[in-house]
mmCIF file of C-alpha atoms in Angstrom:
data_model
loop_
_atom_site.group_PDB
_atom_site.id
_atom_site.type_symbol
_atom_site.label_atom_id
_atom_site.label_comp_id
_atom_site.label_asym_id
_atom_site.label_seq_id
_atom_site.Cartn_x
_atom_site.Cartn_y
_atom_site.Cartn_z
ATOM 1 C CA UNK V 210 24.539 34.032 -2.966
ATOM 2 C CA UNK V 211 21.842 32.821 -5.186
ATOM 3 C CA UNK V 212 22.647 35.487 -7.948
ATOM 4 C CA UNK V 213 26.134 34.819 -7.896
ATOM 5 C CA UNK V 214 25.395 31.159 -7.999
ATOM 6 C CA UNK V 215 23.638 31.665 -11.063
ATOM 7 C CA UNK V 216 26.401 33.583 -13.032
ATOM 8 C CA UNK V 217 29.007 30.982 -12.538
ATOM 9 C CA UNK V 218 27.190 28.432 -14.163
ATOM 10 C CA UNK V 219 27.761 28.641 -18.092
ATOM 11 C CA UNK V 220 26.908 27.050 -21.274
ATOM 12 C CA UNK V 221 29.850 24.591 -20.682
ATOM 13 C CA UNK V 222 28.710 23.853 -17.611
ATOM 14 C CA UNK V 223 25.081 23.006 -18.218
ATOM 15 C CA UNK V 224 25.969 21.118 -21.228
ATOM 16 C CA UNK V 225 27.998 19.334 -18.892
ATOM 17 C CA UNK V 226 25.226 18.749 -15.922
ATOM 18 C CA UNK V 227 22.561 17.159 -18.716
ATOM 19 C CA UNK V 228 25.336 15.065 -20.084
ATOM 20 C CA UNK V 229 25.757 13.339 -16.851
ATOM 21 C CA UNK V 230 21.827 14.149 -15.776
ATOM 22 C CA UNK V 231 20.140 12.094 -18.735
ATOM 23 C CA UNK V 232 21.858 9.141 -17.197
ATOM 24 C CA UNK V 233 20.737 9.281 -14.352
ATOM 25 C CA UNK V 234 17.955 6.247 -13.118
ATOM 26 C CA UNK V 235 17.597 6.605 -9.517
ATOM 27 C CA UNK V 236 18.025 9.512 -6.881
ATOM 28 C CA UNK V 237 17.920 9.241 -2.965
ATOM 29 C CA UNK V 238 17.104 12.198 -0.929
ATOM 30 C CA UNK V 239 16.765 13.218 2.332
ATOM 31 C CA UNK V 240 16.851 16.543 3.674
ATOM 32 C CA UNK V 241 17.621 15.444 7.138
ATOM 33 C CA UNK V 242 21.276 14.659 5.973
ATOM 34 C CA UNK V 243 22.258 17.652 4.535
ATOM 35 C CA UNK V 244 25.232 19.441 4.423
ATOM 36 C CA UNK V 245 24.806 22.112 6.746
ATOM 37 C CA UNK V 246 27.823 22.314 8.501
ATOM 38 C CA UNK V 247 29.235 22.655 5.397
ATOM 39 C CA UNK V 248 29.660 26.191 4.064
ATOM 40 C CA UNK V 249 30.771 25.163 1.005
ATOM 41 C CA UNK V 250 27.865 22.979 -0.174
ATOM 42 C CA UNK V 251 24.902 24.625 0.276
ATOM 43 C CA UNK V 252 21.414 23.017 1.287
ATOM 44 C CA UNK V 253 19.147 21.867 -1.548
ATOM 45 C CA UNK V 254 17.230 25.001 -0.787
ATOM 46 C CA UNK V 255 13.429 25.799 -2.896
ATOM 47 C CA UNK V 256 14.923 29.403 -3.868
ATOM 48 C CA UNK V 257 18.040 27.230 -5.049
ATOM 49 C CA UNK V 258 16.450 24.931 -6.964
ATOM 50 C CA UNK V 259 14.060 27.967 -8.422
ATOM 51 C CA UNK V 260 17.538 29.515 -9.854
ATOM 52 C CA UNK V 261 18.848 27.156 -11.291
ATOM 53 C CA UNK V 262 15.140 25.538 -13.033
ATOM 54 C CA UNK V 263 14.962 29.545 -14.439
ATOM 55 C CA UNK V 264 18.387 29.252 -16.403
ATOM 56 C CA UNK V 265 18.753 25.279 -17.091
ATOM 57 C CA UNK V 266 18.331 25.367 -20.657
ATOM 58 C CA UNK V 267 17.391 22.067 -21.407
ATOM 59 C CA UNK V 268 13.673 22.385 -19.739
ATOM 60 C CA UNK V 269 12.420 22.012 -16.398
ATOM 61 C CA UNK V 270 13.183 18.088 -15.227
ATOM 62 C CA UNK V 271 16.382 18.030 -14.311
ATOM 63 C CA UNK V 272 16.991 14.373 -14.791
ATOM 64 C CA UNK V 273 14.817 13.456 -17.593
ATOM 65 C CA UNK V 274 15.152 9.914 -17.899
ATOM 66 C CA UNK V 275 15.083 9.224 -13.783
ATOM 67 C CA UNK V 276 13.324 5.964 -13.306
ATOM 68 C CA UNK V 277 12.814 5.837 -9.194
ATOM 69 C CA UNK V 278 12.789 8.397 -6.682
ATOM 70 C CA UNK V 279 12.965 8.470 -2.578
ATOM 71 C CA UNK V 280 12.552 11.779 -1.310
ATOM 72 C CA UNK V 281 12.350 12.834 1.972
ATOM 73 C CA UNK V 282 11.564 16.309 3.462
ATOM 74 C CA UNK V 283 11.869 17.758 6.914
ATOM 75 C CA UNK V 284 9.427 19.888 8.965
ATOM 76 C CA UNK V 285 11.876 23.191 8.242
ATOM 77 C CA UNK V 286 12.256 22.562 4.663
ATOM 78 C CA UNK V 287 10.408 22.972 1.650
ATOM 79 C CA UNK V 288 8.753 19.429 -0.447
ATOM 80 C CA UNK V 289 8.278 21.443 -3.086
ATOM 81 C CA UNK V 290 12.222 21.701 -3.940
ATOM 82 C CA UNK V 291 11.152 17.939 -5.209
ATOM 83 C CA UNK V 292 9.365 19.730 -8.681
ATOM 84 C CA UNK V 293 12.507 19.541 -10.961
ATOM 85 C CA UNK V 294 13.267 16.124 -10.512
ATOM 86 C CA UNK V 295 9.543 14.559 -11.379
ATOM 87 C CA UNK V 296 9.932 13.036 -14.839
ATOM 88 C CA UNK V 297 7.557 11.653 -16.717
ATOM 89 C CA UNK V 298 9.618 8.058 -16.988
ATOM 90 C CA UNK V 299 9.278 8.151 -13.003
ATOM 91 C CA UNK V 300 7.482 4.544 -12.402
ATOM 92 C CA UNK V 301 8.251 4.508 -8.405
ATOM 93 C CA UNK V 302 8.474 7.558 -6.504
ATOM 94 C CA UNK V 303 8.731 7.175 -2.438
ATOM 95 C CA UNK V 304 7.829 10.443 -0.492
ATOM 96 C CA UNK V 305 7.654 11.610 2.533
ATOM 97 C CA UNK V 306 6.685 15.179 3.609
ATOM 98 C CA UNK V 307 6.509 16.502 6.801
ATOM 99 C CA UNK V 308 5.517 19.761 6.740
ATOM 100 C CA UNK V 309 2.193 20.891 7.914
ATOM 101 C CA UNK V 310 1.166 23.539 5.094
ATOM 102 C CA UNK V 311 -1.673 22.059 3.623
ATOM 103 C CA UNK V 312 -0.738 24.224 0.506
ATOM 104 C CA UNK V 313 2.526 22.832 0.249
ATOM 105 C CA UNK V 314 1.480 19.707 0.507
ATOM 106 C CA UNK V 315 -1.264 19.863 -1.957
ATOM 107 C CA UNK V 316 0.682 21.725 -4.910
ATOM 108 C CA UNK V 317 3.705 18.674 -4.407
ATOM 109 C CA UNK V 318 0.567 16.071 -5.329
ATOM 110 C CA UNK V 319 -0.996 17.990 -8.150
ATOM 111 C CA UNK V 320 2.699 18.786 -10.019
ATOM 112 C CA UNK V 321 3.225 14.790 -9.333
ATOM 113 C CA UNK V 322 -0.248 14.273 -11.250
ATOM 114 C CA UNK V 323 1.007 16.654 -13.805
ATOM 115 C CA UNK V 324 4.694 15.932 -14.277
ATOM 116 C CA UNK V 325 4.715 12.056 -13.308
ATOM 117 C CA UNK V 326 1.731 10.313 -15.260
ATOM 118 C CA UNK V 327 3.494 6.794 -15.419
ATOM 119 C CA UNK V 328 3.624 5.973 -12.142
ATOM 120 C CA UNK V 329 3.940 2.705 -11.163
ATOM 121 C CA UNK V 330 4.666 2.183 -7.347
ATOM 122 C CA UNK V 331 3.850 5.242 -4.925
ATOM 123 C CA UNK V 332 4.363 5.721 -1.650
ATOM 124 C CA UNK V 333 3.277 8.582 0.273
ATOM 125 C CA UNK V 334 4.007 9.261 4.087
ATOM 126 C CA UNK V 335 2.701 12.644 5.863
ATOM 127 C CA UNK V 336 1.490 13.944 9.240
ATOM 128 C CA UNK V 337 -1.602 15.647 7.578
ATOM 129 C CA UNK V 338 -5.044 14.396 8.426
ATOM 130 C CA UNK V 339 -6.434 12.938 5.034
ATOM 131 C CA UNK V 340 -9.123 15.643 5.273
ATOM 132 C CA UNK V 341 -6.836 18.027 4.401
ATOM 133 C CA UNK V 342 -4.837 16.331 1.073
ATOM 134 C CA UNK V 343 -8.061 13.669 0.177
ATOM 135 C CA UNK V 344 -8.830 15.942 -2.341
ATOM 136 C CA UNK V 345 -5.932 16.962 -4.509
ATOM 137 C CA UNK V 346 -4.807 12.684 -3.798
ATOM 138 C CA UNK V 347 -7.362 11.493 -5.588
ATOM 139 C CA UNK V 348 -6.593 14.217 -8.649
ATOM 140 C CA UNK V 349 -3.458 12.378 -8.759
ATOM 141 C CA UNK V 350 -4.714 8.814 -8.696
ATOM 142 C CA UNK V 351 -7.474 9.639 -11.542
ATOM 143 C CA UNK V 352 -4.144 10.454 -13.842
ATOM 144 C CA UNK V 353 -2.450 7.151 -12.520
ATOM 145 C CA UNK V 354 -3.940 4.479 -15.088
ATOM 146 C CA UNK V 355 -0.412 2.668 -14.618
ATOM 147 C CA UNK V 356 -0.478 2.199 -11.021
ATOM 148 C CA UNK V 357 -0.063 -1.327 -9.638
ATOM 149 C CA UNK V 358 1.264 -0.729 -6.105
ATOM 150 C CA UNK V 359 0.074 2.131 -3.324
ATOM 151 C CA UNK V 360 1.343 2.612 0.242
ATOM 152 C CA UNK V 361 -0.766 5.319 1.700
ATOM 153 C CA UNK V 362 -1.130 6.651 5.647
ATOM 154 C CA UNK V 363 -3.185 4.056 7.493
ATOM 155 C CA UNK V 364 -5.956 6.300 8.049
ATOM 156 C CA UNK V 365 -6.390 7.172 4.184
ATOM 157 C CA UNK V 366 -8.683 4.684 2.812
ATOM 158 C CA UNK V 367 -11.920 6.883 3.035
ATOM 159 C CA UNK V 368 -15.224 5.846 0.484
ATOM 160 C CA UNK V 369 -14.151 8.223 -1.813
ATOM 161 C CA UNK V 370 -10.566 7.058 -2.588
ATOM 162 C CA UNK V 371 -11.432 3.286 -2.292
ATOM 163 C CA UNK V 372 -13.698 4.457 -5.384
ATOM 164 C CA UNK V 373 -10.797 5.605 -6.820
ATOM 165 C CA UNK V 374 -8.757 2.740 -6.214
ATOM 166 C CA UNK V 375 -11.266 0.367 -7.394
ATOM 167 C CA UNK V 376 -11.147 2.112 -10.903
ATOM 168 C CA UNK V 377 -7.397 1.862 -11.537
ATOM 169 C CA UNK V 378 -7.133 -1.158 -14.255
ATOM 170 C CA UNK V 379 -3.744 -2.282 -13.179
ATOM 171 C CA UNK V 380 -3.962 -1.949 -9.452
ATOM 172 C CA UNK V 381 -2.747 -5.073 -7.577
ATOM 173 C CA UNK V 382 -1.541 -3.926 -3.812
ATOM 174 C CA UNK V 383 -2.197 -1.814 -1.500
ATOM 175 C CA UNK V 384 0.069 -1.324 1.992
ATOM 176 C CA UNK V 385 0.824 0.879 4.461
ATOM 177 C CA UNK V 386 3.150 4.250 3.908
ATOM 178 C CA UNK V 387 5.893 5.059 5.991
ATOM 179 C CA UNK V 388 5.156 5.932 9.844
ATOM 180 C CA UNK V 389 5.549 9.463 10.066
ATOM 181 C CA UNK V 390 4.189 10.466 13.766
ATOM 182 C CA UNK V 391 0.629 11.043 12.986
ATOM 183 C CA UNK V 392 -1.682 13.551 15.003
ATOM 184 C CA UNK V 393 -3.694 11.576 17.698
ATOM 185 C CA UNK V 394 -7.181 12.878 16.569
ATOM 186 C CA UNK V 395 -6.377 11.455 13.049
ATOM 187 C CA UNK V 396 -9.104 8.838 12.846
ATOM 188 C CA UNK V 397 -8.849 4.599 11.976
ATOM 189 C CA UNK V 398 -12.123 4.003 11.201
ATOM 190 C CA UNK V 399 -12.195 2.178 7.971
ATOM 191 C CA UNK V 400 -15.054 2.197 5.553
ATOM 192 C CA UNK V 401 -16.679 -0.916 4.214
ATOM 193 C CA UNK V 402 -15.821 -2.904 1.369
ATOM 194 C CA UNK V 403 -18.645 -2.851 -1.157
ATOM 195 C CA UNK V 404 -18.905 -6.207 -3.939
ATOM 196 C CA UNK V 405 -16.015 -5.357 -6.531
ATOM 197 C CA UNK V 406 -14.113 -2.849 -5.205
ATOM 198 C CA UNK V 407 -10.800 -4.399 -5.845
ATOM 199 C CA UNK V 408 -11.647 -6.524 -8.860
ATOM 200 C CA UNK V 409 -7.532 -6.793 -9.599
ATOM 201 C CA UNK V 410 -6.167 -6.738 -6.003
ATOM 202 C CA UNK V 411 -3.747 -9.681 -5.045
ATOM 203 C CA UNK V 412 -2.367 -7.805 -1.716
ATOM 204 C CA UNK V 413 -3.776 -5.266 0.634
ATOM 205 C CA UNK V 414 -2.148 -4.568 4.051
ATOM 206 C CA UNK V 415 -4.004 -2.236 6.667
ATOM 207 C CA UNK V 416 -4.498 -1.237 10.697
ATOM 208 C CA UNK V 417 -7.676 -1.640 12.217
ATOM 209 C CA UNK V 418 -9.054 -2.480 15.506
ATOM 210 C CA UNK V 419 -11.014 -5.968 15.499
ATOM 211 C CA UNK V 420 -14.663 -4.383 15.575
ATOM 212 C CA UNK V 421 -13.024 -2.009 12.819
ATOM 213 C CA UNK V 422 -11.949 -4.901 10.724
ATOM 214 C CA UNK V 423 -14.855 -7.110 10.842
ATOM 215 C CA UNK V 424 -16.836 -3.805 9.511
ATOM 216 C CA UNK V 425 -14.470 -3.140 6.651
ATOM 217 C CA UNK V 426 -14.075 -6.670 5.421
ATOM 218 C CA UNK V 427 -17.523 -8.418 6.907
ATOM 219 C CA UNK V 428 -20.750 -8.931 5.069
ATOM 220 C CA UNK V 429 -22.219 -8.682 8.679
ATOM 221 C CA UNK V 430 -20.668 -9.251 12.201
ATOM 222 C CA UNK V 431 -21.349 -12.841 12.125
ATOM 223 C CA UNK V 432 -18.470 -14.835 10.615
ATOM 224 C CA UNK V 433 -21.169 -17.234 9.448
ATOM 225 C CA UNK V 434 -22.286 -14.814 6.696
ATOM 226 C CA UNK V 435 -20.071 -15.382 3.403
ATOM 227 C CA UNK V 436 -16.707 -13.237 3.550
ATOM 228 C CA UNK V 437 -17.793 -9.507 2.433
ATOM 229 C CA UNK V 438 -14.290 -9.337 0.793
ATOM 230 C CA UNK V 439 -14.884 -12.570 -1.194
ATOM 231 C CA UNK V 440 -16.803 -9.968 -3.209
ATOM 232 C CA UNK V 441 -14.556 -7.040 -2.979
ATOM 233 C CA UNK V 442 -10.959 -8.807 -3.660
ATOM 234 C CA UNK V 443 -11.537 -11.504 -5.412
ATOM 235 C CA UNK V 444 -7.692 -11.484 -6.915
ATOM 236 C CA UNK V 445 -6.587 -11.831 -3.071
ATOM 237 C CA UNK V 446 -3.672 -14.407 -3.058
ATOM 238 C CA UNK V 447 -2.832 -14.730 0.859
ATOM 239 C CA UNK V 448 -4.916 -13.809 3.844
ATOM 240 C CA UNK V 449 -3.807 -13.814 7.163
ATOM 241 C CA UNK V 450 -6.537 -13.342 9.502
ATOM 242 C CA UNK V 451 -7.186 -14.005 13.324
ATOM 243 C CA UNK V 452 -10.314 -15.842 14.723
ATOM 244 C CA UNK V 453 -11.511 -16.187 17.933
ATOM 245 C CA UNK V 454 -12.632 -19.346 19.968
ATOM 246 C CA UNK V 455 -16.062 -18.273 20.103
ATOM 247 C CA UNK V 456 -16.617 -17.525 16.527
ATOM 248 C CA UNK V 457 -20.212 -18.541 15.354
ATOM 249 C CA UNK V 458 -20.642 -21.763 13.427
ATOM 250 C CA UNK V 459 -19.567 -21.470 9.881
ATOM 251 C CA UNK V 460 -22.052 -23.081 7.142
ATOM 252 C CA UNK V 461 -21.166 -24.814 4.248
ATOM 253 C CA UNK V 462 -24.788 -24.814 2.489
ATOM 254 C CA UNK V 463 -23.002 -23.736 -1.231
ATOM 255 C CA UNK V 464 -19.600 -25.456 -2.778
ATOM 256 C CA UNK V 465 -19.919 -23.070 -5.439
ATOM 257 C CA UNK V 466 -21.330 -19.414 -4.452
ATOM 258 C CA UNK V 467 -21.267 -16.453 -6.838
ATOM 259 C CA UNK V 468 -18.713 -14.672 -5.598
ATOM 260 C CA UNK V 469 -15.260 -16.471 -4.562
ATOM 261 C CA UNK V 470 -11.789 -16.363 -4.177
ATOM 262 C CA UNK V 471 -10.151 -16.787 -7.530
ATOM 263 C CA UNK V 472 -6.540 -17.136 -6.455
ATOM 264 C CA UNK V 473 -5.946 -17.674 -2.715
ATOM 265 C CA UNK V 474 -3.696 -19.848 -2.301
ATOM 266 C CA UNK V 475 -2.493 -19.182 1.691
ATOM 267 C CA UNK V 476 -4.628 -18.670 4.307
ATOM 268 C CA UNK V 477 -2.920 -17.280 7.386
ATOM 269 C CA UNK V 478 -4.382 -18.202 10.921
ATOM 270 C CA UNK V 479 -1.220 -17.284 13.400
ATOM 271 C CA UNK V 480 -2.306 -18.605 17.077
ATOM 272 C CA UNK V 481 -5.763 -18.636 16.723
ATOM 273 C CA UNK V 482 -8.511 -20.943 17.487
ATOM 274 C CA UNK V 483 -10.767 -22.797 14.700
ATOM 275 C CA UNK V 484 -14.131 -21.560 14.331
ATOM 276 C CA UNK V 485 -16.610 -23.867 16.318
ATOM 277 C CA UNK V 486 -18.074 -26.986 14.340
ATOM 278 C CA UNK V 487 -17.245 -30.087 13.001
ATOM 279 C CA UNK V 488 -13.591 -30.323 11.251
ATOM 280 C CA UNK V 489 -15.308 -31.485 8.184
ATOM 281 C CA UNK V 490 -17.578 -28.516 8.623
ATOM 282 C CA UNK V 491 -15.059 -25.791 8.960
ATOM 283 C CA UNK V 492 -12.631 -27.855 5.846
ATOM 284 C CA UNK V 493 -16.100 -27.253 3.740
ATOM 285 C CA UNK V 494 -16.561 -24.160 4.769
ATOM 286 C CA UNK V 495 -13.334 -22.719 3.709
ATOM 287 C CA UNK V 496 -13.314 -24.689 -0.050
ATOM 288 C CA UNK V 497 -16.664 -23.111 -0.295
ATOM 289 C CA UNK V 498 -14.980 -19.520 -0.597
ATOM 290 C CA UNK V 499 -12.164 -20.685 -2.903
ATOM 291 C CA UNK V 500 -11.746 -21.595 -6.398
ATOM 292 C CA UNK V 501 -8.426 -23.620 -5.714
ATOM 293 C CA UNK V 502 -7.399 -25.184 -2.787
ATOM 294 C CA UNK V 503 -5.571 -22.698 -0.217
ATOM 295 C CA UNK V 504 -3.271 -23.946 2.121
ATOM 296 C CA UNK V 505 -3.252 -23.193 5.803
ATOM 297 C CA UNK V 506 -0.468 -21.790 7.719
ATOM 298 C CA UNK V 507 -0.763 -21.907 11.527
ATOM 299 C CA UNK V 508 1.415 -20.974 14.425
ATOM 300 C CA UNK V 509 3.611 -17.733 15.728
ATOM 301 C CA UNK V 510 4.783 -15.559 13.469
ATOM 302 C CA UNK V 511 7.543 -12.752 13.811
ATOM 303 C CA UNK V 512 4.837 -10.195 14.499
ATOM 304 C CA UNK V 513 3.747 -12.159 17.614
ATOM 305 C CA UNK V 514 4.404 -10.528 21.348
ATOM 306 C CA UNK V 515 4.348 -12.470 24.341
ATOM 307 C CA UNK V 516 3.437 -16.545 24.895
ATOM 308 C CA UNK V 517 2.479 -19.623 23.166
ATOM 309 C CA UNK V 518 -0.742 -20.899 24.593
ATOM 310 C CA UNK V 519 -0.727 -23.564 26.716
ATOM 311 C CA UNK V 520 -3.480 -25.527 24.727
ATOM 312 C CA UNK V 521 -1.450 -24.473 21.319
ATOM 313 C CA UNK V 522 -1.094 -28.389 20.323
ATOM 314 C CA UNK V 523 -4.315 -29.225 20.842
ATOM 315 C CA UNK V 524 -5.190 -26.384 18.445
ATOM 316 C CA UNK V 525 -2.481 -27.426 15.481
ATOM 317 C CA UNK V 526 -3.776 -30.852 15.435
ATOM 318 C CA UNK V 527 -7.104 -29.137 15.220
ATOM 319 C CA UNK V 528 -6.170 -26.920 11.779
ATOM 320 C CA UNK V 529 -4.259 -29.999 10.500
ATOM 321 C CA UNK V 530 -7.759 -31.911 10.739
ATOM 322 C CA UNK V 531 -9.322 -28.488 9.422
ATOM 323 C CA UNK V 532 -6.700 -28.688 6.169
ATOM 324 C CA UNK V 533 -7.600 -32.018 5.123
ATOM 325 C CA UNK V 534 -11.020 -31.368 5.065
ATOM 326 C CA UNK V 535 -10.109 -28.839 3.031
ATOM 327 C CA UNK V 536 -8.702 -30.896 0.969
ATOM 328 C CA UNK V 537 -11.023 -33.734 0.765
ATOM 329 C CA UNK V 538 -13.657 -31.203 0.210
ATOM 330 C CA UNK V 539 -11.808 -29.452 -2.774
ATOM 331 C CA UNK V 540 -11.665 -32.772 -4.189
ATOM 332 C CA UNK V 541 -15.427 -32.776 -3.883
ATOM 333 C CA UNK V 542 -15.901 -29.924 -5.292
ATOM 334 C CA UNK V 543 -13.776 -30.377 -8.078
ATOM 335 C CA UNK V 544 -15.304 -33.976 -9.149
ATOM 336 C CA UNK V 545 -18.754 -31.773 -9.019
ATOM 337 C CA UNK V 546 -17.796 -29.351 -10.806
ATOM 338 C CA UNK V 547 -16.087 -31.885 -14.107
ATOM 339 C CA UNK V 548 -19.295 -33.444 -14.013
ATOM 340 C CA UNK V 549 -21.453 -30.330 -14.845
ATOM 341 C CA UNK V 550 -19.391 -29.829 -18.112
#
């Protein structure tokens, strides 16, 4: 079939197919929705695609000028069929690879270092451990200087690649890649944020348990100690983070530490409690990290599962009290700061 494929197709006919393939800006596939009850159209198959690569005579891209890409493979088929349409104007490519050859797997990421150096969004979602691809991933980020957005398996942010990540100039947000079903000894344990690894990060989205958490973003496990990732992101624009009633008492000994937020703006606090202390304390407290004033959202949010807390009144009147000190304390720190220049 494949040989007879390949001497029907003539010059007229490939003239015709890169006519109408250098237009081309966006593809959508998914191998899960082929046509295989269809004898007539047959799957996008790797031997396929290898015939027709070997006698398209305008190179090996396909569509040359495609701009965004959403590929999806299934556990019987091959990711690799994915080589002829990697061009090097790709600035978003979405992919998702189930297979479990580590091989497979590993060749897809290096021709995507190779064939698709402009990258500007990329999202990768597999059911191999990280131990297994960490390697051959990183190759591909070292060639990704463009990069601004990431969405990566939620168990991929080892040392190593937050290294890598650190490095890339134009790097702004990292999130979560597609849920494939993930093998239950894959690990969650996330490393901890050294002082400048995102220097450009505005948005970072991950899963951790709370003890995991407070390691990866946590100076110490006191939430008295300044905010580890004051240091690490100091681009970060929102947070959303949960805090418990028995928190330890925050301290507000420095309006103006060395290391800050420089853009927060939001500060997310859902359902819980404010730290213990004083209002004023906690207001200070929370200027002291930031270079402008953030503003603080409070209550249930779609994510939440079950009730409101009984006492949940008592505790928005508390964070209302908790903003304006925040606000009166900006102010503070403001009027300080005019006065030193």
């Amino acid at each position: 079939m494949y040989k007879k494929l390949a001497d029907a197709l003539g010059d007229t006919d490939w003239d015709r197919f890169h006519s109408y393939g250098k237009r081309v800006r966006s593809l959508k596939f998914d191998e899960r929705l082929t046509y295989r009850n269809d004898l007539d159209t047959p799957d996008l198959d790797f031997t396929v695609m290898g015939v027709v690569c070997l006698r398209h005579p305008f190179g090996g891209v396909l569509l040359p000028n495609l701009r965004k890409l959403h590929w999806i493979s299934d556990a019987e088929g091959s990711a690799l069929a994915i080589l002829p349409f990697l061009s090097g104007e790709l600035g978003q490519l979405d992919l998702q690879m189930s297979t479990y050859a580590t091989s497979t797997a590993n060749d897809v990421l290096k021709a995507i270092a190779e064939r698709a150096p402009t990258l500007v969004t990329f999202s990768l979602g597999t059911k191999l451990p990280k131990v297994f691809v960490e390697k051959a991933l990183m190759g591909l980020l070292q060639t990704t200087g463009s990069l601004e957005k990431i969405l990566l398996p939620p168990d991929y942010l080892t040392p190593a690649l937050i290294q890598i990540l650190g490095s890339l100039p134009k790097l702004k947000e990292i999130d979560e890649g597609p849920r494939l079903p993930y093998p239950r000894h894959s690990p969650g344990v996330l490393p901890p944020l050294h002082p400048g690894a995102f220097p450009h990060l505005t948005n970072i989205t991950f899963s951790a348990t709370l003890p995991d958490a407070r390691k990866f973003l946590f100076a110490s496990q006191e939430i008295a100690s300044r905010l580890q990732f004051a240091k690490a992101l100091p681009k970060l624009e929102a947070l959303a983070i949960f805090l418990g009633e028995q928190e330890a008492q925050p301290l507000a000994d420095n309006f103006c530490p060395q290391y800050q937020f420089q853009n927060l703006t939001e500060l997310h606090v859902g359902l819980s409690y404010v730290p213990g202390g004083p209002r004023p304390q906690v207001g200070a407290y929370i200027a002291s990290l930031c270079k402008i004033r953030p503003f603080i959202e409070c209550g249930a949010t779609e994510w939440h599962i079950g009730e409101i807390p009984r006492d949940w009144a008592n505790t928005e009147t508390a964070w209302k009290e908790v903003e304006e000190a925040v606000g009166l304390a900006m102010k503070v720190k403001q009027t300080g700061l005019q006065n030193l220049v």
